[in-house]
mmCIF file of C-alpha atoms in Angstrom:
data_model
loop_
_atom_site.group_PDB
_atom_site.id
_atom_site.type_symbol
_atom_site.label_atom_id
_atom_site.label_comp_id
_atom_site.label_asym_id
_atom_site.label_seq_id
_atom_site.Cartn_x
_atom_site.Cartn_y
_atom_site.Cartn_z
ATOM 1 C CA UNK A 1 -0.282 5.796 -45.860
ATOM 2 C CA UNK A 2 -0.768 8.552 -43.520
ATOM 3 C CA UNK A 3 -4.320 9.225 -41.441
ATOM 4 C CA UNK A 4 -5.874 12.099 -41.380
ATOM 5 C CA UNK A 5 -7.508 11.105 -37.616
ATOM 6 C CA UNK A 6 -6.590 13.987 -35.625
ATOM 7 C CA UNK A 7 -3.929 12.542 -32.151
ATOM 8 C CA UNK A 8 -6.334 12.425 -29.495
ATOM 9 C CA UNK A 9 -4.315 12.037 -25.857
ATOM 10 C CA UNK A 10 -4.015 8.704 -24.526
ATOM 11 C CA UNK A 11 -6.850 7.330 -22.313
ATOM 12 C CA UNK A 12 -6.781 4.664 -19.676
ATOM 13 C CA UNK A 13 -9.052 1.767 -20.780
ATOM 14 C CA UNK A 14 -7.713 -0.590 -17.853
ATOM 15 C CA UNK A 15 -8.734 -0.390 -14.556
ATOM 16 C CA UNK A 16 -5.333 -0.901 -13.538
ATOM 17 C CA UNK A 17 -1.907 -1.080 -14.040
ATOM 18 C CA UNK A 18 1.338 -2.829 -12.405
ATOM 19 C CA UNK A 19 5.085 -1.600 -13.524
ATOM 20 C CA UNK A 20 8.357 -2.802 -12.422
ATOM 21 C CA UNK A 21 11.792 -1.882 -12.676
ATOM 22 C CA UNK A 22 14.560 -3.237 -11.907
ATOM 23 C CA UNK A 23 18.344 -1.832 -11.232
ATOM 24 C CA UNK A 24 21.370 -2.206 -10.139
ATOM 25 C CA UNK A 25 22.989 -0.764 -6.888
ATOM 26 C CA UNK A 26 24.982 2.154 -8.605
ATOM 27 C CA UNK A 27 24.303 6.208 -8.565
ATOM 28 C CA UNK A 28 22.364 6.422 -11.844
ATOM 29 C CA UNK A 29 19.555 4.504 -10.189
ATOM 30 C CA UNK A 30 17.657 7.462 -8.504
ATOM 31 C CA UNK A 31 17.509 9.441 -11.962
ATOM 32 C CA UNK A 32 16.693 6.108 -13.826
ATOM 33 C CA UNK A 33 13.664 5.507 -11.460
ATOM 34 C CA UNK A 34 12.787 9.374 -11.497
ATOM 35 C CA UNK A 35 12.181 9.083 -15.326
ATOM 36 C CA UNK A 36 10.283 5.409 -14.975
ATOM 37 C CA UNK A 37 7.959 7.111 -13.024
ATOM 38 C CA UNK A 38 7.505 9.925 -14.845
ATOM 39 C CA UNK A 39 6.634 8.594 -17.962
ATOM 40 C CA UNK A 40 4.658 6.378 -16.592
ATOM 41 C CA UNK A 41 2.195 8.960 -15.477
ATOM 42 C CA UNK A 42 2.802 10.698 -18.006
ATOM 43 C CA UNK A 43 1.873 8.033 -20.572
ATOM 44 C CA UNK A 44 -1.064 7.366 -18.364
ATOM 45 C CA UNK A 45 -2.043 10.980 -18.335
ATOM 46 C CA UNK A 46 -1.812 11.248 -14.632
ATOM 47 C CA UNK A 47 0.423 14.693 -14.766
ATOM 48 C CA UNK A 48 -0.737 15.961 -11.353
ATOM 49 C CA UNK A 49 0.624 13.257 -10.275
ATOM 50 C CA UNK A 50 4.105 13.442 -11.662
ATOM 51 C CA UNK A 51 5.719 15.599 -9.290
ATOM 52 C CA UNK A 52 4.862 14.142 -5.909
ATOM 53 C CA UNK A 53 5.569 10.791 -7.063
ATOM 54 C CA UNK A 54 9.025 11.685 -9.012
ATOM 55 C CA UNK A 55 10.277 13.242 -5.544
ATOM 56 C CA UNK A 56 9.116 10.823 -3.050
ATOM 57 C CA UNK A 57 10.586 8.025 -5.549
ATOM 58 C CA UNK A 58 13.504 9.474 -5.470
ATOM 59 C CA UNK A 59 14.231 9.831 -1.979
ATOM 60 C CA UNK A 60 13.419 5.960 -1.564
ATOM 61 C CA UNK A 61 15.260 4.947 -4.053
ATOM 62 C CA UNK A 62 18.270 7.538 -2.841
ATOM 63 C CA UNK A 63 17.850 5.807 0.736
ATOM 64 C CA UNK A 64 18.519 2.372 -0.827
ATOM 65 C CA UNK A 65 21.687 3.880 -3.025
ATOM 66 C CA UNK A 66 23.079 5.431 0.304
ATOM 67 C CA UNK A 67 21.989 2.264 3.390
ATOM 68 C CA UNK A 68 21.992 -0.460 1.585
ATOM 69 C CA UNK A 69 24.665 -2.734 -1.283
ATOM 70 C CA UNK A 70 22.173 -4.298 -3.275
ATOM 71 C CA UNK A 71 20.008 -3.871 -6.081
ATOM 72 C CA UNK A 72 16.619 -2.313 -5.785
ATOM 73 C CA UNK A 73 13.332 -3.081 -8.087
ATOM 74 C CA UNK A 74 10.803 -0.043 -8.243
ATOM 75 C CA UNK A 75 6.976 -1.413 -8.786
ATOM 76 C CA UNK A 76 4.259 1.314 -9.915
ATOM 77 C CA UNK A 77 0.711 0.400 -9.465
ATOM 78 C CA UNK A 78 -2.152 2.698 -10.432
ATOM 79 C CA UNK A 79 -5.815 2.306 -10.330
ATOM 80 C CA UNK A 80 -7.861 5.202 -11.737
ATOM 81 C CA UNK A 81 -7.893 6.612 -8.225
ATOM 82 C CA UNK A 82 -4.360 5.659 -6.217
ATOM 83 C CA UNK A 83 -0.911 6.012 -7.045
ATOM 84 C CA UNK A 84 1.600 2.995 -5.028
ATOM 85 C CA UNK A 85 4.742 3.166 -5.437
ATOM 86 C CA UNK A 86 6.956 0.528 -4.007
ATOM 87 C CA UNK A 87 10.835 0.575 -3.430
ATOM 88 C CA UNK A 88 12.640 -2.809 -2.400
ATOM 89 C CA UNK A 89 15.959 -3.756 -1.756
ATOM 90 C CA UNK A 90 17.953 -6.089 -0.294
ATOM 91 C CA UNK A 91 18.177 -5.166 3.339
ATOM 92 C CA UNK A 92 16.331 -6.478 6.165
ATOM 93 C CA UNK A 93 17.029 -3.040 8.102
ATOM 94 C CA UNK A 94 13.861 -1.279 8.503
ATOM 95 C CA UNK A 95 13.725 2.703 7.529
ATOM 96 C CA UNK A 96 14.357 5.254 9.383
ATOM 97 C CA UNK A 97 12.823 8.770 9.860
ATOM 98 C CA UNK A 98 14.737 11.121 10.875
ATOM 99 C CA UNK A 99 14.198 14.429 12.321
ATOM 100 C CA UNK A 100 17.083 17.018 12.427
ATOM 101 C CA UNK A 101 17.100 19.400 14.998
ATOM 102 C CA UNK A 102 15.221 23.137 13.878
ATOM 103 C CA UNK A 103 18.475 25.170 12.742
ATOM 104 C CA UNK A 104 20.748 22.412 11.692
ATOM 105 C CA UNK A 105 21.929 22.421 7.827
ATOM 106 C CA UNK A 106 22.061 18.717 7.348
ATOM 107 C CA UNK A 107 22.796 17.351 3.799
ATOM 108 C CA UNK A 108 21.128 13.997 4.110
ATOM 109 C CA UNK A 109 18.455 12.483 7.068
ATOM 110 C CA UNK A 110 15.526 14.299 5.391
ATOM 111 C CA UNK A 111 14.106 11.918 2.651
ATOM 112 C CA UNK A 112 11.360 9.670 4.626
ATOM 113 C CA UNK A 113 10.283 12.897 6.491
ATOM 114 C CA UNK A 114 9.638 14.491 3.298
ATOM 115 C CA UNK A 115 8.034 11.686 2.207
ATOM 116 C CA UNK A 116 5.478 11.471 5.295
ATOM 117 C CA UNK A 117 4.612 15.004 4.439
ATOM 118 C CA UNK A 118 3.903 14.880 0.535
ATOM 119 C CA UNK A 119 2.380 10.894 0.327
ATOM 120 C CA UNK A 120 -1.171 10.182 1.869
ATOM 121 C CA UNK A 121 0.295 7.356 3.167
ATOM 122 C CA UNK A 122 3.481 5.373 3.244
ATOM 123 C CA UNK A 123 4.992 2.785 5.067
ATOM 124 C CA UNK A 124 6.826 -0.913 5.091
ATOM 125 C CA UNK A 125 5.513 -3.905 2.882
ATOM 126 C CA UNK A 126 4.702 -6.946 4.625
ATOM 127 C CA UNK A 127 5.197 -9.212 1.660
ATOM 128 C CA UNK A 128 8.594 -9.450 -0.047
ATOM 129 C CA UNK A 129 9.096 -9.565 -4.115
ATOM 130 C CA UNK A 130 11.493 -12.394 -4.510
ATOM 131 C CA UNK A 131 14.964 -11.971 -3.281
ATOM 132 C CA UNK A 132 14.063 -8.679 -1.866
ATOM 133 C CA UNK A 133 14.004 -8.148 2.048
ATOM 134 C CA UNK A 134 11.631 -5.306 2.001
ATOM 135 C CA UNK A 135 9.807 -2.632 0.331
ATOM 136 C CA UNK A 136 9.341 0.535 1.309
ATOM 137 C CA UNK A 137 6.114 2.566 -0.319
ATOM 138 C CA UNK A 138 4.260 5.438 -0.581
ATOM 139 C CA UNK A 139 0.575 6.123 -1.901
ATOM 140 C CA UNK A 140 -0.636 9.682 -3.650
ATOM 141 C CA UNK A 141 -4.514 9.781 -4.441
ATOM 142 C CA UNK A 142 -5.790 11.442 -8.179
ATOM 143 C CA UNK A 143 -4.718 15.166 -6.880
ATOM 144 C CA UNK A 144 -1.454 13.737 -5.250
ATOM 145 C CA UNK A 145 -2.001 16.483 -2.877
ATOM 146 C CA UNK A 146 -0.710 14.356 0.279
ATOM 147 C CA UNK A 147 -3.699 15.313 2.335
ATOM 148 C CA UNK A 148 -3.204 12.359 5.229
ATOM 149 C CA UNK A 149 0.643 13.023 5.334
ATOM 150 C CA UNK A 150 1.214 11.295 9.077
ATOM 151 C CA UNK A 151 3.148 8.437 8.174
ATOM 152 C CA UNK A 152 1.624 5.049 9.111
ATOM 153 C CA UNK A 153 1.744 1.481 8.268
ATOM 154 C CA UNK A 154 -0.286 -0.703 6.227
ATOM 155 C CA UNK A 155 0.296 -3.465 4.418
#
């Protein structure tokens, strides 16, 4: 028997929350973890945070597509002030930022740079989530704005 309630949007009643995917080391993974994150925020109402997070998730999870053979595992945690999305893969090869020369039309070598400039923070993991080697991360705050964009690491 139908309600009559009217919908009302969804509203966070935890303090926090702690997603993980997990998937294999083939090209569908970067859309895959796009739309994970997406609907997470989205389910979460968190909208303003949707396209920072979908990018920067992206290019992480591109990176381990492109440097790396394995399989990769994408954890979202989100309090009701801080976005932290973590990437890990298999590879014990720490990232690298790269900085093409002013001018120069690379296609690729632009991802963590891009990343330093839209997250308030990223950097490497120090702890490791089971077979994984390392995780590389990235944190938005509510606006997602990326306000302290100079890349830096903490654990």
């Amino acid at each position: 028997m139908p309600t009559d309630r009217p919908r009302t949007a969804h509203r966070s009643a935890q303090l926090a929350y702690d997603y993980s995917l997990f998937t294999p080391g083939d090209a569908t993974s970067p859309k895959i973890c796009r739309d994970f994150v997406r609907t997470v925020l989205r389910t979460l109402d968190r909208d303003p945070l949707v396209m920072p997070a979908t990018l920067c998730t992206s290019e992480l999870i591109t990176n381990v597509h492109l440097h790396t053979k394995g399989s990769a595992m994408v954890r979202v945690f989100l309090t009701l002030t801080r976005l932290r999305v973590t990437v890990f893969d298999e590879s014990q090869d720490p990232p690298v930022v790269a900085h093409p020369a002013a001018g120069v039309a690379a296609c690729w070598g632009r991802g963590l740079a891009l990343v330093a400039e839209l997250a308030d923070a990223w950097g490497v993991a120090d702890d490791r989530a089971g077979r994984y080697a390392k995780g590389v991360w990235f944190e938005l705050g509510e606006a997602g704005s990326g306000e302290a964009s100079r890349p830096h690491r903490v654990g």
